GROMACS .gro file of C-alpha atoms in nm:
model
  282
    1UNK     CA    1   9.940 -11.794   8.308
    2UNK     CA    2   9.759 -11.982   8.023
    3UNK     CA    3   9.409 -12.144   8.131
    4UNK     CA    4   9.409 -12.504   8.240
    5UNK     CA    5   9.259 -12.613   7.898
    6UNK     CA    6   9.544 -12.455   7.691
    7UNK     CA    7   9.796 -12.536   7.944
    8UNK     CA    8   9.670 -12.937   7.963
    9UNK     CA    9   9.716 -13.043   7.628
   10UNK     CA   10  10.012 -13.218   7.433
   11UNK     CA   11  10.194 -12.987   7.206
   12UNK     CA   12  10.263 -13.168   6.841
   13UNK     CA   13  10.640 -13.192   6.961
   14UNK     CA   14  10.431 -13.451   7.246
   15UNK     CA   15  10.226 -13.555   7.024
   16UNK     CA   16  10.525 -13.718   6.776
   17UNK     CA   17  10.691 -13.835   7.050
   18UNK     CA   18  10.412 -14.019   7.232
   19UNK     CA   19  10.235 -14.152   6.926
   20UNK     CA   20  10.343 -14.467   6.907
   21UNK     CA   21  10.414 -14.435   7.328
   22UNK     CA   22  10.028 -14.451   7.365
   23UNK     CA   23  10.078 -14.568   7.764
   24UNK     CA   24  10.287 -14.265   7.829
   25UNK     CA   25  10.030 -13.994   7.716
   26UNK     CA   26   9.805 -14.064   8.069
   27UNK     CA   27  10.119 -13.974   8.282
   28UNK     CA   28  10.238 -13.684   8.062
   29UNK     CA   29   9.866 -13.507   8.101
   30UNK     CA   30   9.849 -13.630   8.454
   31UNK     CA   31  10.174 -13.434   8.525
   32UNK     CA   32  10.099 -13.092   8.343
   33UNK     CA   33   9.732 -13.123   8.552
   34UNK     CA   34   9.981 -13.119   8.874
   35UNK     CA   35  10.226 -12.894   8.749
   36UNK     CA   36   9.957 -12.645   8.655
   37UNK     CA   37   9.801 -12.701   9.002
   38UNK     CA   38  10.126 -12.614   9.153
   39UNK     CA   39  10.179 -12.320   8.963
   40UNK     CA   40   9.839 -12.203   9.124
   41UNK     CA   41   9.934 -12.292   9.426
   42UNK     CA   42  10.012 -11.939   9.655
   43UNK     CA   43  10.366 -11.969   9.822
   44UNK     CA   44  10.551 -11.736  10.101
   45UNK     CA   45  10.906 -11.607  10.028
   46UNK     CA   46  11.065 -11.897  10.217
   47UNK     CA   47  10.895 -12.165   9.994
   48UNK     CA   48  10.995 -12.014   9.666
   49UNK     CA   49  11.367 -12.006   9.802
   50UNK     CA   50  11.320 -12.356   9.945
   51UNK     CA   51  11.202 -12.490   9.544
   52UNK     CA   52  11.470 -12.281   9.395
   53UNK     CA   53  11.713 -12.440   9.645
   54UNK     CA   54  11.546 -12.825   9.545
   55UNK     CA   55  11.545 -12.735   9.199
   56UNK     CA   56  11.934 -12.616   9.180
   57UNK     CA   57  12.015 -12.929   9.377
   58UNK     CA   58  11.788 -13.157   9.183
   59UNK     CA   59  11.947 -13.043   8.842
   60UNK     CA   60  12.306 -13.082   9.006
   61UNK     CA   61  12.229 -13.446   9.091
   62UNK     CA   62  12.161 -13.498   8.691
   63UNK     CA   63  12.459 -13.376   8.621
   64UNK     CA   64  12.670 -13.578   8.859
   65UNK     CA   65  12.432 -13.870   8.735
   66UNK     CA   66  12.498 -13.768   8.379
   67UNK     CA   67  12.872 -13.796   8.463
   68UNK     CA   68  12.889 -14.112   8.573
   69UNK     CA   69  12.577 -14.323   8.367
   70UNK     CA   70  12.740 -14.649   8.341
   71UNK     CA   71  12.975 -14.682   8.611
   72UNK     CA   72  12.654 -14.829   8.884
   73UNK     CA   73  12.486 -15.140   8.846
   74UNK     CA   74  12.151 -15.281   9.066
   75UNK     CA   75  12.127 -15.647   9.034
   76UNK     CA   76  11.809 -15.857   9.047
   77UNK     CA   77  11.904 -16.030   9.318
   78UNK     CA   78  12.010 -15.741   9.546
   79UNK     CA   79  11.618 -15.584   9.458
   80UNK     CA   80  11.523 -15.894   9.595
   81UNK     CA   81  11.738 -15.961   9.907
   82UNK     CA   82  11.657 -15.565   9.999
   83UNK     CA   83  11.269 -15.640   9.960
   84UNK     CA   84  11.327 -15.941  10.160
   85UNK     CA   85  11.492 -15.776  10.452
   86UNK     CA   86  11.218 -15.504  10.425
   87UNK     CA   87  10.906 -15.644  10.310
   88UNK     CA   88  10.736 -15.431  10.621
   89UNK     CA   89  10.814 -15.129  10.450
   90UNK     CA   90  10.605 -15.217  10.151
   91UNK     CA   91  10.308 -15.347  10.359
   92UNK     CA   92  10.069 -15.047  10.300
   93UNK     CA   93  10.144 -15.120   9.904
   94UNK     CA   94   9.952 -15.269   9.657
   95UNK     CA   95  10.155 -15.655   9.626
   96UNK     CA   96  10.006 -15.669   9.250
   97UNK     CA   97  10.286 -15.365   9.190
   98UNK     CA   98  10.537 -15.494   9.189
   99UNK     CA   99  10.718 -15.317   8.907
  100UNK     CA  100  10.641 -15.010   9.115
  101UNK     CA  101  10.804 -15.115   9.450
  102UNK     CA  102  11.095 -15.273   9.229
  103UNK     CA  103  11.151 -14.965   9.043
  104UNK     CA  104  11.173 -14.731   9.447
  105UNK     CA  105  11.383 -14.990   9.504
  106UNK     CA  106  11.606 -14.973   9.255
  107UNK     CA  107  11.639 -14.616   9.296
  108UNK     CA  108  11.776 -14.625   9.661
  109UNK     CA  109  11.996 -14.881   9.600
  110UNK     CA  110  12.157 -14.678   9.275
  111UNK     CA  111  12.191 -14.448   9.533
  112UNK     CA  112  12.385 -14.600   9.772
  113UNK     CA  113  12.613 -14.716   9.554
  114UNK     CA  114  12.710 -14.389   9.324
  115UNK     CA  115  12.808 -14.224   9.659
  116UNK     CA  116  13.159 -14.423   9.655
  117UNK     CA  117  13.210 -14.293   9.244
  118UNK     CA  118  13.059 -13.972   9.343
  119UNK     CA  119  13.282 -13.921   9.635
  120UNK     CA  120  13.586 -13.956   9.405
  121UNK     CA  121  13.439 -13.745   9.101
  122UNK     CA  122  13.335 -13.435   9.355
  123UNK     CA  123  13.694 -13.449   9.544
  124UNK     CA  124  13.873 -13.434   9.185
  125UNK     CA  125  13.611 -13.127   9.107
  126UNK     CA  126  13.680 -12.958   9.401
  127UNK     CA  127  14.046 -12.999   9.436
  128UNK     CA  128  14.080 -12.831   9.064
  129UNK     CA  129  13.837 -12.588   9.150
  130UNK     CA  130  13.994 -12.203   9.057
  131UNK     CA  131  13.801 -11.959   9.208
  132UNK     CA  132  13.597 -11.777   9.489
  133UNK     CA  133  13.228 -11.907   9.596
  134UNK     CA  134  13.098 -11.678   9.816
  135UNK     CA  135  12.705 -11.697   9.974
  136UNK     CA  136  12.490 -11.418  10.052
  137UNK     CA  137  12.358 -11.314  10.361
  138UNK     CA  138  11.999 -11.381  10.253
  139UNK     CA  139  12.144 -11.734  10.112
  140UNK     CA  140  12.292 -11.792  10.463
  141UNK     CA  141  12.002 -11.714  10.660
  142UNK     CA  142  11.735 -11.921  10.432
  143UNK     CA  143  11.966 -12.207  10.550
  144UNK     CA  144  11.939 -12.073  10.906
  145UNK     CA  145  12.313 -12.114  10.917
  146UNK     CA  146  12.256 -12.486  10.916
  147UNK     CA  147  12.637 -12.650  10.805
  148UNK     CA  148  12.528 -12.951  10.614
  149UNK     CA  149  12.265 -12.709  10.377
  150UNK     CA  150  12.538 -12.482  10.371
  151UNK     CA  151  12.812 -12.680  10.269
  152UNK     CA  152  12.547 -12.873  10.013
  153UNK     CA  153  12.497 -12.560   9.859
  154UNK     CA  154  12.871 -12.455   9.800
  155UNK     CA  155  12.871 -12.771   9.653
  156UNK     CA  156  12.601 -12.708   9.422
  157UNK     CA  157  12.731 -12.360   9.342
  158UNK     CA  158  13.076 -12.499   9.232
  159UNK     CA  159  12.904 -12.814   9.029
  160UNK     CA  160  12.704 -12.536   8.850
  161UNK     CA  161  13.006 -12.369   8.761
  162UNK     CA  162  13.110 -12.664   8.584
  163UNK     CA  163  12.767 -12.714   8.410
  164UNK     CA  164  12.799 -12.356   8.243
  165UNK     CA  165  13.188 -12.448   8.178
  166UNK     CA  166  13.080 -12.763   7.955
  167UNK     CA  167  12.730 -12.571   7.817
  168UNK     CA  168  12.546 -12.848   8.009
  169UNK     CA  169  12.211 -12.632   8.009
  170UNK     CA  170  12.240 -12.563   7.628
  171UNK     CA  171  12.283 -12.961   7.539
  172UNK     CA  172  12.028 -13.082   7.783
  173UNK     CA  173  11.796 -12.798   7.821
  174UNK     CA  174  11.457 -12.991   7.745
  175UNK     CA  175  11.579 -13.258   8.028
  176UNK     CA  176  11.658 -12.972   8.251
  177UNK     CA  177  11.316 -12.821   8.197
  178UNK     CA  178  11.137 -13.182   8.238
  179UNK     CA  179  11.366 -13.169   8.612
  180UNK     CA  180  11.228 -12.858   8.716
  181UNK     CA  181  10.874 -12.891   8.598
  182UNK     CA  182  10.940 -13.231   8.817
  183UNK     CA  183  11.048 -13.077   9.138
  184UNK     CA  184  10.778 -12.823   9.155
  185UNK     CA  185  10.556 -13.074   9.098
  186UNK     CA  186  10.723 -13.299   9.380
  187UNK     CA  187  10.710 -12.987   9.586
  188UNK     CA  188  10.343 -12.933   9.546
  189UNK     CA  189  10.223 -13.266   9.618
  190UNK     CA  190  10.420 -13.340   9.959
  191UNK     CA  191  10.279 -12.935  10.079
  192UNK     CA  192   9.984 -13.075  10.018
  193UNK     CA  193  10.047 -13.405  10.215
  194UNK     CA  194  10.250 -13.145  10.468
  195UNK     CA  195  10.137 -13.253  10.823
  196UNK     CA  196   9.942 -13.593  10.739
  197UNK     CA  197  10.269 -13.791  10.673
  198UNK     CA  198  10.506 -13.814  10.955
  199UNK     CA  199  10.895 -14.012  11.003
  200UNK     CA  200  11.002 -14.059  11.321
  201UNK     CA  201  11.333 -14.080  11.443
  202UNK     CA  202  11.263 -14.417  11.587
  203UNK     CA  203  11.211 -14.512  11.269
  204UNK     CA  204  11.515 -14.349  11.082
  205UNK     CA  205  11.733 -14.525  11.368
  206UNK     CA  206  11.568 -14.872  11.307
  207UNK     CA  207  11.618 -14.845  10.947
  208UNK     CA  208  11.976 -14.762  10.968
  209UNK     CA  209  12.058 -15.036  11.247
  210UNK     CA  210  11.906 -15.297  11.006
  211UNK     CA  211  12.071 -15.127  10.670
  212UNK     CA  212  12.418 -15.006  10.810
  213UNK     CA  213  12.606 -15.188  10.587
  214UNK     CA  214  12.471 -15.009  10.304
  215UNK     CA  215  12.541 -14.674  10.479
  216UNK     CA  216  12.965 -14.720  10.560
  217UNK     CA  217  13.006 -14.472  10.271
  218UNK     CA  218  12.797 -14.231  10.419
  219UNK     CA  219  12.824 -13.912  10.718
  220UNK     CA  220  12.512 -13.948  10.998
  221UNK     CA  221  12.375 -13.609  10.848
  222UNK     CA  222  12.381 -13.792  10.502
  223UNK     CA  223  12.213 -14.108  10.603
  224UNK     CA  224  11.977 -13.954  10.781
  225UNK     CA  225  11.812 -13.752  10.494
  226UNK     CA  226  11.844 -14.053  10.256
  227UNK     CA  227  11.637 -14.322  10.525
  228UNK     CA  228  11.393 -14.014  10.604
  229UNK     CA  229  11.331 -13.889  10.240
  230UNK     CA  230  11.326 -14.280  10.181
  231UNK     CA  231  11.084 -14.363  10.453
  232UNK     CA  232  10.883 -14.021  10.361
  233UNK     CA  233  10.857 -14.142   9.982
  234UNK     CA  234  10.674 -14.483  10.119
  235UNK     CA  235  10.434 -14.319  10.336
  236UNK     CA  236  10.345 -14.053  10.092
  237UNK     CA  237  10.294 -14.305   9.812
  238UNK     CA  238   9.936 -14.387   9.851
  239UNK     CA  239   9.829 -14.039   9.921
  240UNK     CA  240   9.977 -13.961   9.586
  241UNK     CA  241   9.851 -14.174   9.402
  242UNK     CA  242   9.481 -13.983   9.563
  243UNK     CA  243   9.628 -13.645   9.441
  244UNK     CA  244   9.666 -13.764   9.089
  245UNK     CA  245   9.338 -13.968   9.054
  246UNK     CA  246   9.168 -13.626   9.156
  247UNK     CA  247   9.342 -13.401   8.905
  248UNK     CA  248   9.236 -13.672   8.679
  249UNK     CA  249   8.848 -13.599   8.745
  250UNK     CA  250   8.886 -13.222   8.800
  251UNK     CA  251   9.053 -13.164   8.468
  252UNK     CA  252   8.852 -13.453   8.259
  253UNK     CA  253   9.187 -13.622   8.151
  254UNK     CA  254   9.006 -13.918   7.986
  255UNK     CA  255   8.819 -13.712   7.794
  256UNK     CA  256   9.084 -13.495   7.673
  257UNK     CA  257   9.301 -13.841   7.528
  258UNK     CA  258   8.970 -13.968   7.369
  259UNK     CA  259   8.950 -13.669   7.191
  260UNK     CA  260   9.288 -13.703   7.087
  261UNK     CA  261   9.176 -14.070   6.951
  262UNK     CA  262   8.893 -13.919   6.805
  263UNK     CA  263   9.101 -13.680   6.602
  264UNK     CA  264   9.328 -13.953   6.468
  265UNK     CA  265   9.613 -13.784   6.651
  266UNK     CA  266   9.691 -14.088   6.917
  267UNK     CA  267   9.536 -14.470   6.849
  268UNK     CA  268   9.377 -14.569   7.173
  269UNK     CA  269   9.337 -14.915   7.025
  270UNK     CA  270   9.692 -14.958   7.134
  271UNK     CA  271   9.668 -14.882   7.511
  272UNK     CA  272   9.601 -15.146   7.760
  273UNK     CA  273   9.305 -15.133   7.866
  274UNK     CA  274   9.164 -15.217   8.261
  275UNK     CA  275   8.881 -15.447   8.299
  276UNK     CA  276   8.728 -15.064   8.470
  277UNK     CA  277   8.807 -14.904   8.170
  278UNK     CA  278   8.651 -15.185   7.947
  279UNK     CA  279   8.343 -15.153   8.158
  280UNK     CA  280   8.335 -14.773   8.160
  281UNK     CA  281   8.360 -14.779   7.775
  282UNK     CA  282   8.061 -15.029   7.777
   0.00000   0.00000   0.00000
């Protein structure tokens, strides 16, 4: 494993592409500092199966997504009515974000609606699958013989099938890299939040009861890991924001895009600057 310095830094493929992406060069060192923190992290057996298992299902859903860019559109207006309905949710959240909480938003409502075209796109798959999927004992018992996991995963088994079939991880290998590097780091950050962020059922139920309409599409097992991973991703979103502020400070991060300035390599000039920052620079 490479030391944090050499493993923290843009490469000059990063380096071209962010150049004249100055904002995005923060986020990109912000998520190697996690990523290499997560790496460092010690996990059991069970976890490493558990990321593999997130990973694999992760890289499935950019397929599927891949498949059917274009056919899902989020309106404005349905942002707004959602935001309306559930302004409570958003209460912990900085209001002055609103780009933020529009963007979560948007995601769960892109979700709801590629279920119907991903319903109809995974029946054709499976109908003209040819072949025999068969799961390991040790695969089995990780999923502690638990039939939604189990069925998710000969799902993702045959939709991987059809990713080799169409040389999906040749043609989008950096993406696919970028996905896993994401998960781990996903992974790392809500261990590290494990046991200080809690969902209730209560609130799954009262979620659902006010949202069923957008659930018709779904099974109970289904809706019930959307609302809690949902509900979880709200809750955890302050604490995260903590995480990455601290990587920030442990691994000098302003320092290290200075010195990029400095070299002639990025042009600060062209970043944004916070009145903090202004001051800090003063």
């Amino acid at each position: 494993m490479d030391n944090a310095k050499d493993f923290i830094s843009l490469t000059e493929k990063e380096i071209e592409k962010y150049k004249s992406r100055p904002n995005e060069i923060a986020q990109v060192l912000v998520d190697k500092a996690l990523l290499y923190e997560a790496k460092q992290a010690e996990r059991t057996e069970a976890e490493l199966k558990e990321m593999d298992f997130l990973q694999e299902n992760a890289l499935v859903r950019f397929y599927v997504q891949k498949k059917l860019d274009g056919t899902v559109a989020v309106t404005n207006n349905e942002i707004q009515s959602f935001y309306n309905a559930n302004r409570g949710l958003f209460a912990n959240q900085n209001e002055s974000n609103s780009d933020n909480i529009a963007a979560q938003i948007y995601n769960f409502l892109y979700r709801q609606k590629l279920v119907a075209n991903e319903t109809k796109m995974i029946q054709d798959i499976i109908a003209n699958f040819q072949g025999e999927l068969v799961l390991s004992n040790d695969e089995v018992k990780y999923m502690s013989n638990n039939s939604v996991r189990i069925t998710a995963k000969y799902f993702d088994k045959i939709m991987l099938e059809e990713m080799k079939k169409e040389d999906f991880f040749t043609t989008e290998a950096d993406e696919i890299e970028e996905i896993k590097d994401k998960v781990q780091i996903n992974y790392y950050i809500e261990k590290s939040l494990s046991g200080k962020v809690n969902v209730t059922e209560d609130e799954v139920k009262n979620f659902h009861e006010m949202n069923k309409e957008s659930f018709l599409n779904f099974t109970i097992a289904d809706a019930y890991t959307q609302i809690y991973n949902f509900l979880f991703q709200q809750k955890i979103n302050n604490d995260r924001l903590e995480i990455m502020k601290k990587v920030v400070d442990k691994y000098k991060l302003n320092d290290i895009i200075k010195d990029y300035d400095k070299k002639g390599l990025i042009n600060l000039g062209k970043i944004k600057m916070t009145k903090k920052d202004k001051n800090d620079e003063q």
